[in-house]
Amino acid sequence: MYEYRAAKHLVEITDSKFRLPDLARKYFRIAEIFRELNQQDSSIVNYQKALQTIAPGFTSNEVGDNPEIENLLSKLDALDILAGKGALLWA
């Protein structure tokens, strides 16, 4: 039973490293749509969800909080997300 749980955990970790950036990009796209619709609150929520998705262990819902760079699964995607979030906050 221990081997099964260990193997399952390993598969989940490996799988998440490939899927999470895709999910983060979807949250990013949703945030961009809300920003274009002038729905800032919904937009910022989705930017934050994108950051939470791309940085395992980052769970903050505070608008001013961002994940540590060493925890990011994709730094390039994080730059897009942070740029969108920053543009919204400074508009």
mmCIF file of N, CA and C in Angstrom:
data_model
loop_
_atom_site.group_PDB
_atom_site.id
_atom_site.type_symbol
_atom_site.label_atom_id
_atom_site.label_comp_id
_atom_site.label_asym_id
_atom_site.label_seq_id
_atom_site.Cartn_x
_atom_site.Cartn_y
_atom_site.Cartn_z
ATOM 1 N N MET A 1 0.818 -1.200 0.000
ATOM 2 C CA MET A 1 0.000 0.000 0.000
ATOM 3 C C MET A 1 0.857 1.257 0.000
ATOM 4 N N TYR A 2 1.975 1.232 0.740
ATOM 5 C CA TYR A 2 2.871 2.381 0.777
ATOM 6 C C TYR A 2 3.423 2.675 -0.615
ATOM 7 N N GLU A 3 3.810 1.623 -1.351
ATOM 8 C CA GLU A 3 4.370 1.810 -2.677
ATOM 9 C C GLU A 3 3.347 2.450 -3.618
ATOM 10 N N TYR A 4 2.089 2.065 -3.483
ATOM 11 C CA TYR A 4 1.039 2.636 -4.322
ATOM 12 C C TYR A 4 0.902 4.131 -4.059
ATOM 13 N N ARG A 5 0.840 4.508 -2.783
ATOM 14 C CA ARG A 5 0.701 5.928 -2.432
ATOM 15 C C ARG A 5 1.919 6.729 -2.901
ATOM 16 N N ALA A 6 3.093 6.179 -2.726
ATOM 17 C CA ALA A 6 4.312 6.870 -3.158
ATOM 18 C C ALA A 6 4.322 7.048 -4.674
ATOM 19 N N ALA A 7 3.936 6.009 -5.396
ATOM 20 C CA ALA A 7 3.896 6.082 -6.852
ATOM 21 C C ALA A 7 2.834 7.079 -7.317
ATOM 22 N N LYS A 8 1.682 7.046 -6.678
ATOM 23 C CA LYS A 8 0.601 7.976 -7.031
ATOM 24 C C LYS A 8 1.059 9.411 -6.812
ATOM 25 N N HIS A 9 1.718 9.669 -5.695
ATOM 26 C CA HIS A 9 2.223 11.005 -5.395
ATOM 27 C C HIS A 9 3.243 11.446 -6.445
ATOM 28 N N LEU A 10 4.110 10.569 -6.833
ATOM 29 C CA LEU A 10 5.125 10.884 -7.842
ATOM 30 C C LEU A 10 4.471 11.218 -9.178
ATOM 31 N N VAL A 11 3.466 10.464 -9.562
ATOM 32 C CA VAL A 11 2.749 10.736 -10.812
ATOM 33 C C VAL A 11 2.054 12.089 -10.732
ATOM 34 N N GLU A 12 1.427 12.396 -9.602
ATOM 35 C CA GLU A 12 0.739 13.684 -9.448
ATOM 36 C C GLU A 12 1.716 14.845 -9.551
ATOM 37 N N ILE A 13 2.872 14.720 -8.929
ATOM 38 C CA ILE A 13 3.871 15.788 -8.988
ATOM 39 C C ILE A 13 4.375 15.959 -10.413
ATOM 40 N N THR A 14 4.728 14.870 -11.057
ATOM 41 C CA THR A 14 5.248 14.932 -12.425
ATOM 42 C C THR A 14 4.192 15.475 -13.373
ATOM 43 N N ASP A 15 2.969 14.980 -13.252
ATOM 44 C CA ASP A 15 1.880 15.410 -14.113
ATOM 45 C C ASP A 15 1.594 16.887 -13.916
ATOM 46 N N SER A 16 1.620 17.356 -12.676
ATOM 47 C CA SER A 16 1.286 18.747 -12.403
ATOM 48 C C SER A 16 2.310 19.697 -13.007
ATOM 49 N N LYS A 17 3.563 19.281 -13.106
ATOM 50 C CA LYS A 17 4.578 20.151 -13.683
ATOM 51 C C LYS A 17 4.306 20.417 -15.157
ATOM 52 N N PHE A 18 3.613 19.497 -15.821
ATOM 53 C CA PHE A 18 3.300 19.695 -17.224
ATOM 54 C C PHE A 18 1.942 20.357 -17.420
ATOM 55 N N ARG A 19 1.003 20.115 -16.541
ATOM 56 C CA ARG A 19 -0.344 20.660 -16.690
ATOM 57 C C ARG A 19 -0.518 22.048 -16.095
ATOM 58 N N LEU A 20 0.139 22.353 -15.010
ATOM 59 C CA LEU A 20 -0.108 23.607 -14.313
ATOM 60 C C LEU A 20 0.172 24.846 -15.147
ATOM 61 N N PRO A 21 1.256 24.903 -15.917
ATOM 62 C CA PRO A 21 1.418 26.094 -16.762
ATOM 63 C C PRO A 21 0.264 26.284 -17.752
ATOM 64 N N ASP A 22 -0.285 25.204 -18.285
ATOM 65 C CA ASP A 22 -1.434 25.312 -19.188
ATOM 66 C C ASP A 22 -2.640 25.892 -18.463
ATOM 67 N N LEU A 23 -2.896 25.429 -17.264
ATOM 68 C CA LEU A 23 -4.010 25.942 -16.469
ATOM 69 C C LEU A 23 -3.774 27.407 -16.107
ATOM 70 N N ALA A 24 -2.556 27.758 -15.772
ATOM 71 C CA ALA A 24 -2.231 29.153 -15.451
ATOM 72 C C ALA A 24 -2.496 30.050 -16.657
ATOM 73 N N ARG A 25 -2.150 29.576 -17.848
ATOM 74 C CA ARG A 25 -2.412 30.372 -19.056
ATOM 75 C C ARG A 25 -3.909 30.569 -19.274
ATOM 76 N N LYS A 26 -4.708 29.588 -18.911
ATOM 77 C CA LYS A 26 -6.170 29.734 -19.047
ATOM 78 C C LYS A 26 -6.695 30.787 -18.080
ATOM 79 N N TYR A 27 -6.228 30.742 -16.832
ATOM 80 C CA TYR A 27 -6.621 31.787 -15.875
ATOM 81 C C TYR A 27 -6.167 33.158 -16.373
ATOM 82 N N PHE A 28 -4.971 33.223 -16.951
ATOM 83 C CA PHE A 28 -4.452 34.474 -17.491
ATOM 84 C C PHE A 28 -5.369 35.006 -18.591
ATOM 85 N N ARG A 29 -5.775 34.136 -19.503
ATOM 86 C CA ARG A 29 -6.670 34.555 -20.597
ATOM 87 C C ARG A 29 -8.011 35.054 -20.053
ATOM 88 N N ILE A 30 -8.531 34.376 -19.054
ATOM 89 C CA ILE A 30 -9.791 34.811 -18.434
ATOM 90 C C ILE A 30 -9.606 36.184 -17.798
ATOM 91 N N ALA A 31 -8.483 36.381 -17.114
ATOM 92 C CA ALA A 31 -8.195 37.680 -16.499
ATOM 93 C C ALA A 31 -8.132 38.774 -17.552
ATOM 94 N N GLU A 32 -7.510 38.473 -18.691
ATOM 95 C CA GLU A 32 -7.401 39.460 -19.763
ATOM 96 C C GLU A 32 -8.780 39.835 -20.317
ATOM 97 N N ILE A 33 -9.642 38.836 -20.451
ATOM 98 C CA ILE A 33 -11.002 39.101 -20.950
ATOM 99 C C ILE A 33 -11.743 40.000 -19.970
ATOM 100 N N PHE A 34 -11.663 39.677 -18.684
ATOM 101 C CA PHE A 34 -12.332 40.520 -17.687
ATOM 102 C C PHE A 34 -11.758 41.943 -17.692
ATOM 103 N N ARG A 35 -10.458 42.061 -17.905
ATOM 104 C CA ARG A 35 -9.848 43.395 -17.951
ATOM 105 C C ARG A 35 -10.396 44.184 -19.140
ATOM 106 N N GLU A 36 -10.523 43.525 -20.295
ATOM 107 C CA GLU A 36 -11.081 44.192 -21.466
ATOM 108 C C GLU A 36 -12.538 44.592 -21.252
ATOM 109 N N LEU A 37 -13.250 43.823 -20.434
ATOM 110 C CA LEU A 37 -14.648 44.125 -20.125
ATOM 111 C C LEU A 37 -14.781 45.127 -18.979
ATOM 112 N N ASN A 38 -13.639 45.627 -18.506
ATOM 113 C CA ASN A 38 -13.612 46.605 -17.410
ATOM 114 C C ASN A 38 -14.132 46.035 -16.096
ATOM 115 N N GLN A 39 -13.948 44.748 -15.888
ATOM 116 C CA GLN A 39 -14.346 44.088 -14.644
ATOM 117 C C GLN A 39 -13.073 43.769 -13.855
ATOM 118 N N GLN A 40 -12.536 44.824 -13.227
ATOM 119 C CA GLN A 40 -11.241 44.720 -12.563
ATOM 120 C C GLN A 40 -11.210 43.695 -11.445
ATOM 121 N N ASP A 41 -12.259 43.616 -10.643
ATOM 122 C CA ASP A 41 -12.259 42.666 -9.525
ATOM 123 C C ASP A 41 -12.146 41.226 -10.017
ATOM 124 N N SER A 42 -12.914 40.877 -11.031
ATOM 125 C CA SER A 42 -12.850 39.519 -11.580
ATOM 126 C C SER A 42 -11.511 39.279 -12.260
ATOM 127 N N SER A 43 -10.988 40.300 -12.891
ATOM 128 C CA SER A 43 -9.706 40.173 -13.558
ATOM 129 C C SER A 43 -8.588 39.886 -12.559
ATOM 130 N N ILE A 44 -8.517 40.651 -11.491
ATOM 131 C CA ILE A 44 -7.436 40.478 -10.515
ATOM 132 C C ILE A 44 -7.526 39.126 -9.822
ATOM 133 N N VAL A 45 -8.730 38.649 -9.586
ATOM 134 C CA VAL A 45 -8.904 37.323 -8.988
ATOM 135 C C VAL A 45 -8.287 36.254 -9.897
ATOM 136 N N ASN A 46 -8.502 36.380 -11.186
ATOM 137 C CA ASN A 46 -7.973 35.383 -12.120
ATOM 138 C C ASN A 46 -6.473 35.516 -12.337
ATOM 139 N N TYR A 47 -5.938 36.729 -12.297
ATOM 140 C CA TYR A 47 -4.476 36.871 -12.328
ATOM 141 C C TYR A 47 -3.872 36.173 -11.113
ATOM 142 N N GLN A 48 -4.485 36.362 -9.957
ATOM 143 C CA GLN A 48 -3.955 35.742 -8.738
ATOM 144 C C GLN A 48 -4.074 34.220 -8.803
ATOM 145 N N LYS A 49 -5.184 33.717 -9.342
ATOM 146 C CA LYS A 49 -5.332 32.263 -9.515
ATOM 147 C C LYS A 49 -4.268 31.721 -10.461
ATOM 148 N N ALA A 50 -3.961 32.477 -11.506
ATOM 149 C CA ALA A 50 -2.917 32.054 -12.440
ATOM 150 C C ALA A 50 -1.577 31.946 -11.717
ATOM 151 N N LEU A 51 -1.262 32.921 -10.867
ATOM 152 C CA LEU A 51 -0.013 32.875 -10.106
ATOM 153 C C LEU A 51 -0.007 31.710 -9.122
ATOM 154 N N GLN A 52 -1.139 31.475 -8.473
ATOM 155 C CA GLN A 52 -1.229 30.353 -7.527
ATOM 156 C C GLN A 52 -1.034 29.023 -8.251
ATOM 157 N N THR A 53 -1.513 28.938 -9.467
ATOM 158 C CA THR A 53 -1.414 27.703 -10.234
ATOM 159 C C THR A 53 0.009 27.447 -10.722
ATOM 160 N N ILE A 54 0.698 28.502 -11.084
ATOM 161 C CA ILE A 54 2.024 28.345 -11.662
ATOM 162 C C ILE A 54 3.125 28.274 -10.606
ATOM 163 N N ALA A 55 2.764 28.523 -9.352
ATOM 164 C CA ALA A 55 3.754 28.482 -8.261
ATOM 165 C C ALA A 55 3.210 27.624 -7.123
ATOM 166 N N PRO A 56 3.440 26.311 -7.181
ATOM 167 C CA PRO A 56 2.946 25.436 -6.114
ATOM 168 C C PRO A 56 3.399 25.932 -4.741
ATOM 169 N N GLY A 57 2.452 25.953 -3.830
ATOM 170 C CA GLY A 57 2.731 26.417 -2.476
ATOM 171 C C GLY A 57 2.355 27.870 -2.267
ATOM 172 N N PHE A 58 2.169 28.620 -3.346
ATOM 173 C CA PHE A 58 1.744 30.018 -3.238
ATOM 174 C C PHE A 58 0.230 30.046 -3.193
ATOM 175 N N THR A 59 -0.331 30.493 -2.085
ATOM 176 C CA THR A 59 -1.786 30.445 -1.902
ATOM 177 C C THR A 59 -2.411 31.795 -1.571
ATOM 178 N N SER A 60 -1.624 32.838 -1.576
ATOM 179 C CA SER A 60 -2.126 34.146 -1.154
ATOM 180 C C SER A 60 -3.174 34.698 -2.116
ATOM 181 N N ASN A 61 -4.228 35.224 -1.551
ATOM 182 C CA ASN A 61 -5.254 35.917 -2.318
ATOM 183 C C ASN A 61 -5.066 37.430 -2.251
ATOM 184 N N GLU A 62 -4.036 37.884 -1.552
ATOM 185 C CA GLU A 62 -3.761 39.309 -1.428
ATOM 186 C C GLU A 62 -3.225 39.844 -2.756
ATOM 187 N N VAL A 63 -3.812 40.903 -3.233
ATOM 188 C CA VAL A 63 -3.465 41.472 -4.528
ATOM 189 C C VAL A 63 -1.988 41.856 -4.616
ATOM 190 N N GLY A 64 -1.416 42.341 -3.550
ATOM 191 C CA GLY A 64 -0.037 42.787 -3.565
ATOM 192 C C GLY A 64 0.991 41.681 -3.416
ATOM 193 N N ASP A 65 0.557 40.469 -3.170
ATOM 194 C CA ASP A 65 1.483 39.353 -2.971
ATOM 195 C C ASP A 65 1.770 38.638 -4.291
ATOM 196 N N ASN A 66 3.027 38.249 -4.440
ATOM 197 C CA ASN A 66 3.461 37.488 -5.608
ATOM 198 C C ASN A 66 4.342 36.337 -5.145
ATOM 199 N N PRO A 67 4.402 35.269 -5.912
ATOM 200 C CA PRO A 67 5.230 34.123 -5.521
ATOM 201 C C PRO A 67 6.719 34.413 -5.647
ATOM 202 N N GLU A 68 7.503 33.638 -4.939
ATOM 203 C CA GLU A 68 8.959 33.727 -5.047
ATOM 204 C C GLU A 68 9.374 33.162 -6.406
ATOM 205 N N ILE A 69 10.356 33.769 -7.015
ATOM 206 C CA ILE A 69 10.771 33.377 -8.364
ATOM 207 C C ILE A 69 11.229 31.925 -8.446
ATOM 208 N N GLU A 70 11.868 31.421 -7.391
ATOM 209 C CA GLU A 70 12.373 30.045 -7.434
ATOM 210 C C GLU A 70 11.254 29.003 -7.364
ATOM 211 N N ASN A 71 10.028 29.425 -7.047
ATOM 212 C CA ASN A 71 8.903 28.487 -6.968
ATOM 213 C C ASN A 71 8.082 28.424 -8.253
ATOM 214 N N LEU A 72 8.427 29.227 -9.237
ATOM 215 C CA LEU A 72 7.651 29.284 -10.475
ATOM 216 C C LEU A 72 7.958 28.100 -11.383
ATOM 217 N N LEU A 73 6.913 27.494 -11.927
ATOM 218 C CA LEU A 73 7.090 26.399 -12.878
ATOM 219 C C LEU A 73 7.453 26.920 -14.266
ATOM 220 N N SER A 74 7.025 28.133 -14.577
ATOM 221 C CA SER A 74 7.348 28.751 -15.869
ATOM 222 C C SER A 74 7.543 30.248 -15.646
ATOM 223 N N LYS A 75 8.777 30.670 -15.725
ATOM 224 C CA LYS A 75 9.083 32.087 -15.508
ATOM 225 C C LYS A 75 8.530 32.953 -16.639
ATOM 226 N N LEU A 76 8.528 32.439 -17.860
ATOM 227 C CA LEU A 76 7.993 33.210 -18.986
ATOM 228 C C LEU A 76 6.502 33.468 -18.828
ATOM 229 N N ASP A 77 5.754 32.447 -18.440
ATOM 230 C CA ASP A 77 4.320 32.637 -18.210
ATOM 231 C C ASP A 77 4.096 33.590 -17.039
ATOM 232 N N ALA A 78 4.919 33.472 -16.014
ATOM 233 C CA ALA A 78 4.786 34.350 -14.851
ATOM 234 C C ALA A 78 4.985 35.808 -15.241
ATOM 235 N N LEU A 79 5.912 36.074 -16.148
ATOM 236 C CA LEU A 79 6.126 37.453 -16.598
ATOM 237 C C LEU A 79 4.876 38.025 -17.259
ATOM 238 N N ASP A 80 4.224 37.238 -18.098
ATOM 239 C CA ASP A 80 2.979 37.698 -18.732
ATOM 240 C C ASP A 80 1.909 37.973 -17.687
ATOM 241 N N ILE A 81 1.770 37.055 -16.743
ATOM 242 C CA ILE A 81 0.746 37.198 -15.702
ATOM 243 C C ILE A 81 1.019 38.440 -14.863
ATOM 244 N N LEU A 82 2.263 38.599 -14.433
ATOM 245 C CA LEU A 82 2.622 39.751 -13.599
ATOM 246 C C LEU A 82 2.488 41.068 -14.359
ATOM 247 N N ALA A 83 2.806 41.052 -15.650
ATOM 248 C CA ALA A 83 2.645 42.268 -16.454
ATOM 249 C C ALA A 83 1.172 42.664 -16.546
ATOM 250 N N GLY A 84 0.303 41.687 -16.769
ATOM 251 C CA GLY A 84 -1.133 41.975 -16.824
ATOM 252 C C GLY A 84 -1.662 42.464 -15.497
ATOM 253 N N LYS A 85 -1.245 41.805 -14.439
ATOM 254 C CA LYS A 85 -1.677 42.193 -13.091
ATOM 255 C C LYS A 85 -1.197 43.602 -12.771
ATOM 256 N N GLY A 86 0.069 43.874 -13.085
ATOM 257 C CA GLY A 86 0.613 45.203 -12.832
ATOM 258 C C GLY A 86 -0.081 46.282 -13.627
ATOM 259 N N ALA A 87 -0.355 46.011 -14.900
ATOM 260 C CA ALA A 87 -1.051 46.991 -15.748
ATOM 261 C C ALA A 87 -2.424 47.303 -15.182
ATOM 262 N N LEU A 88 -3.095 46.300 -14.687
ATOM 263 C CA LEU A 88 -4.429 46.504 -14.103
ATOM 264 C C LEU A 88 -4.345 47.335 -12.831
ATOM 265 N N LEU A 89 -3.379 47.016 -11.982
ATOM 266 C CA LEU A 89 -3.270 47.725 -10.701
ATOM 267 C C LEU A 89 -2.808 49.167 -10.859
ATOM 268 N N TRP A 90 -2.046 49.441 -11.898
ATOM 269 C CA TRP A 90 -1.522 50.796 -12.088
ATOM 270 C C TRP A 90 -2.351 51.613 -13.060
ATOM 271 N N ALA A 91 -3.448 51.050 -13.563
ATOM 272 C CA ALA A 91 -4.299 51.787 -14.530
ATOM 273 C C ALA A 91 -5.080 52.894 -13.852
#
